Amino acid sequence: FIPNNPAPFYAEVESYIQQMRSEGAEALVIFLHWGVEYALTPVAHQTQIAQKLCDLGIDVIVGGHPHVVEPVEWIETENGGKALVFYSLGNYVSRQKEAANLVGAMGKVKICSNEERGTYIDSASVMPTVTHYNANSREFRVYPLKDYTDELAEKHGVAQYDGKVSVDRFKKVFDDVFGDCTAVTVEN
């Protein structure tokens, strides 16, 4: 889609929504490649598009592209509908050369359905991750941040580009974005 001309995108999404609903879809999730590289907060066109997709009936929006994590929030429609937006989960695996680009997140959403409430998001969480690579950049592994250690950080290949890294440095990147997050549970 083109951010300054989203009408064709919205029409296409609306068509898909109608098709999916007619085929029995109870919850709708969309994945978007959007945002500005290395921006730790969503830009105006992301929030505008998220609102429009919520208004159209999307339940969960998952974004990527900025190469860094961005916040998560609930947005609402005028008629009381709502959507959960993960603006960016960052990189899952990366050999980028800055510590901030090696912090990612895994989103988790529990969708339930019953006669009383219909289909709804029961809970949501985000788990911070770190991509680790060695000095020759040939061995990669993704760790939950809670399992990453300073001993591993001492061997991280990013040090040759962005200085020494540590668990605290990676946590700071995540906390700077999610520190005040109330939209989801942060799994630490």
Coordinates of C-alpha atoms in Angstrom, one line a residue:
F1 CA 0.0 0.0 0.0
I2 CA 1.0 3.6 -0.5
P3 CA 0.7 5.6 2.8
N4 CA -0.4 8.8 1.1
N5 CA -3.0 7.0 -1.0
P6 CA -4.4 4.2 1.1
A7 CA -7.9 4.0 -0.5
P8 CA -7.1 1.1 -2.8
F9 CA -5.6 -0.8 0.1
Y10 CA -8.6 -0.2 2.3
A11 CA -10.9 -1.4 -0.5
E12 CA -8.9 -4.5 -0.9
V13 CA -8.9 -5.2 2.8
E14 CA -12.6 -4.6 3.0
S15 CA -13.2 -7.1 0.2
Y16 CA -11.1 -9.7 2.0
I17 CA -12.9 -9.1 5.3
Q18 CA -16.3 -9.6 3.6
Q19 CA -15.0 -12.8 2.0
M20 CA -13.5 -14.2 5.2
R21 CA -16.5 -13.4 7.3
S22 CA -18.8 -15.1 4.7
E23 CA -16.5 -18.2 5.0
G24 CA -17.0 -18.2 8.8
A25 CA -14.0 -16.3 10.1
E26 CA -14.7 -15.2 13.7
A27 CA -11.5 -13.2 14.3
L28 CA -9.3 -11.3 11.8
V29 CA -5.5 -10.8 12.0
I30 CA -3.6 -8.7 9.5
F31 CA 0.2 -8.5 9.2
L32 CA 1.6 -5.2 7.8
H33 CA 4.9 -4.2 6.4
W34 CA 4.9 -0.5 7.5
G35 CA 6.6 2.2 9.5
V36 CA 9.8 4.0 9.4
E37 CA 13.1 2.1 9.8
Y38 CA 14.7 2.4 13.2
A39 CA 11.8 4.6 14.6
L40 CA 10.9 3.3 18.1
T41 CA 7.4 4.8 17.9
P42 CA 4.8 4.6 15.2
V43 CA 4.4 7.5 12.8
A44 CA 1.2 9.2 11.9
H45 CA 0.3 7.0 8.9
Q46 CA 0.7 3.9 11.0
T47 CA -1.8 5.1 13.6
Q48 CA -4.2 6.3 10.9
I49 CA -4.1 3.0 9.1
A50 CA -4.5 1.1 12.3
Q51 CA -7.6 3.1 13.2
K52 CA -9.1 2.5 9.8
L53 CA -8.4 -1.2 9.9
C54 CA -10.0 -1.3 13.3
D55 CA -13.0 0.5 12.0
L56 CA -13.2 -2.0 9.2
G57 CA -13.3 -4.9 11.7
I58 CA -9.8 -6.2 12.0
D59 CA -9.2 -7.6 15.5
V60 CA -5.4 -7.9 15.6
I61 CA -2.8 -5.9 13.7
V62 CA 0.8 -7.1 13.6
G63 CA 3.4 -4.8 12.1
G64 CA 7.0 -5.2 11.0
H65 CA 9.6 -3.3 9.0
P66 CA 11.2 -0.7 11.3
H67 CA 13.8 -3.3 12.4
V68 CA 13.1 -2.2 16.0
V69 CA 10.3 -2.9 18.5
E70 CA 7.5 -0.4 18.7
P71 CA 4.6 -0.1 21.2
V72 CA 1.5 -2.2 21.5
E73 CA -1.9 -0.6 22.1
W74 CA -5.6 -1.1 22.0
I75 CA -7.6 1.1 19.7
E76 CA -11.4 1.5 19.6
T77 CA -14.1 2.3 17.1
E78 CA -16.9 4.8 17.6
N79 CA -19.3 1.8 18.0
G80 CA -17.3 0.1 20.7
G81 CA -15.3 -2.3 18.7
K82 CA -11.6 -2.6 19.4
A83 CA -8.4 -4.0 17.9
L84 CA -5.0 -4.8 19.4
V85 CA -2.1 -3.3 17.5
F86 CA 1.5 -4.6 17.7
Y87 CA 3.1 -1.7 15.7
S88 CA 6.4 -3.6 15.2
L89 CA 7.7 -6.7 16.7
G90 CA 11.2 -5.8 15.5
N91 CA 13.6 -8.3 14.0
Y92 CA 13.3 -11.9 14.8
V93 CA 16.7 -12.9 13.3
S94 CA 19.1 -10.2 12.2
R95 CA 22.7 -9.5 11.6
Q96 CA 22.3 -5.8 11.9
K97 CA 25.1 -3.8 13.5
E98 CA 23.3 -1.9 16.3
A99 CA 22.1 -3.4 19.5
A100 CA 18.6 -1.9 19.2
N101 CA 18.1 -3.9 16.0
L102 CA 18.8 -7.1 17.8
V103 CA 15.9 -6.7 20.3
G104 CA 12.7 -8.2 19.1
A105 CA 9.4 -9.4 20.5
M106 CA 7.1 -12.4 20.1
G107 CA 3.4 -11.4 20.4
K108 CA 0.9 -13.9 21.9
V109 CA -2.8 -13.4 21.6
K110 CA -5.5 -15.7 23.1
I111 CA -8.8 -15.5 21.2
C112 CA -11.9 -17.0 22.8
S113 CA -15.4 -17.5 21.7
N114 CA -18.6 -18.3 23.6
E115 CA -22.3 -17.7 23.2
E116 CA -22.4 -15.0 25.9
R117 CA -19.6 -12.8 24.6
G118 CA -19.1 -13.9 21.1
T119 CA -15.5 -13.9 19.8
Y120 CA -13.0 -11.8 21.8
I121 CA -9.4 -11.4 22.8
D122 CA -9.1 -12.9 26.2
S123 CA -5.4 -12.0 26.8
A124 CA -2.3 -10.8 25.0
S125 CA 1.4 -10.7 25.9
V126 CA 4.7 -9.9 24.4
M127 CA 8.0 -11.6 25.1
P128 CA 11.2 -9.7 24.5
T129 CA 13.9 -11.6 22.5
V130 CA 17.5 -11.0 21.5
T131 CA 19.2 -12.2 18.4
H132 CA 22.7 -13.4 19.2
Y133 CA 25.4 -13.9 16.7
N134 CA 29.1 -14.7 17.2
A135 CA 32.1 -12.6 16.1
N136 CA 32.3 -14.2 12.6
S137 CA 28.5 -13.7 12.1
R138 CA 28.0 -17.4 11.1
E139 CA 26.2 -18.7 14.1
F140 CA 22.8 -17.2 15.1
R141 CA 20.4 -18.0 17.8
V142 CA 17.3 -16.2 19.2
Y143 CA 16.9 -16.1 22.9
P144 CA 14.1 -15.0 25.1
L145 CA 15.6 -11.9 26.8
K146 CA 14.9 -13.5 30.2
D147 CA 17.3 -16.4 29.3
Y148 CA 20.0 -14.2 27.8
T149 CA 23.2 -13.8 29.9
D150 CA 26.0 -11.4 30.2
E151 CA 28.4 -14.3 29.4
L152 CA 26.7 -14.6 26.0
A153 CA 26.7 -10.8 25.6
E154 CA 30.5 -10.8 26.0
K155 CA 30.8 -13.0 22.9
H156 CA 28.2 -11.1 20.8
G157 CA 29.4 -10.1 17.3
V158 CA 27.7 -6.8 17.4
A159 CA 30.4 -5.5 19.8
Q160 CA 32.7 -5.0 16.9
Y161 CA 30.3 -2.5 15.4
D162 CA 28.3 -1.0 18.3
G163 CA 30.4 -1.4 21.4
K164 CA 30.0 -3.8 24.3
V165 CA 26.5 -5.2 24.9
S166 CA 25.0 -6.6 28.0
V167 CA 21.7 -7.9 29.3
D168 CA 21.0 -4.5 30.8
R169 CA 21.6 -2.7 27.5
F170 CA 19.2 -5.0 25.6
K171 CA 16.6 -4.6 28.4
K172 CA 16.9 -0.9 28.2
V173 CA 16.0 -1.0 24.5
F174 CA 12.9 -3.0 25.3
D175 CA 11.9 -1.1 28.4
D176 CA 12.3 2.3 26.6
V177 CA 9.5 1.1 24.3
F178 CA 7.4 -1.1 26.6
G179 CA 8.2 0.3 30.0
D180 CA 4.7 1.9 30.5
C181 CA 2.9 -0.7 28.5
T182 CA -0.6 -1.6 29.9
A183 CA -2.1 -3.0 26.7
V184 CA -0.5 -6.4 27.1
T185 CA 1.4 -8.4 29.7
V186 CA 5.2 -8.3 29.3
E187 CA 6.7 -11.8 29.8
N188 CA 9.9 -11.2 31.7

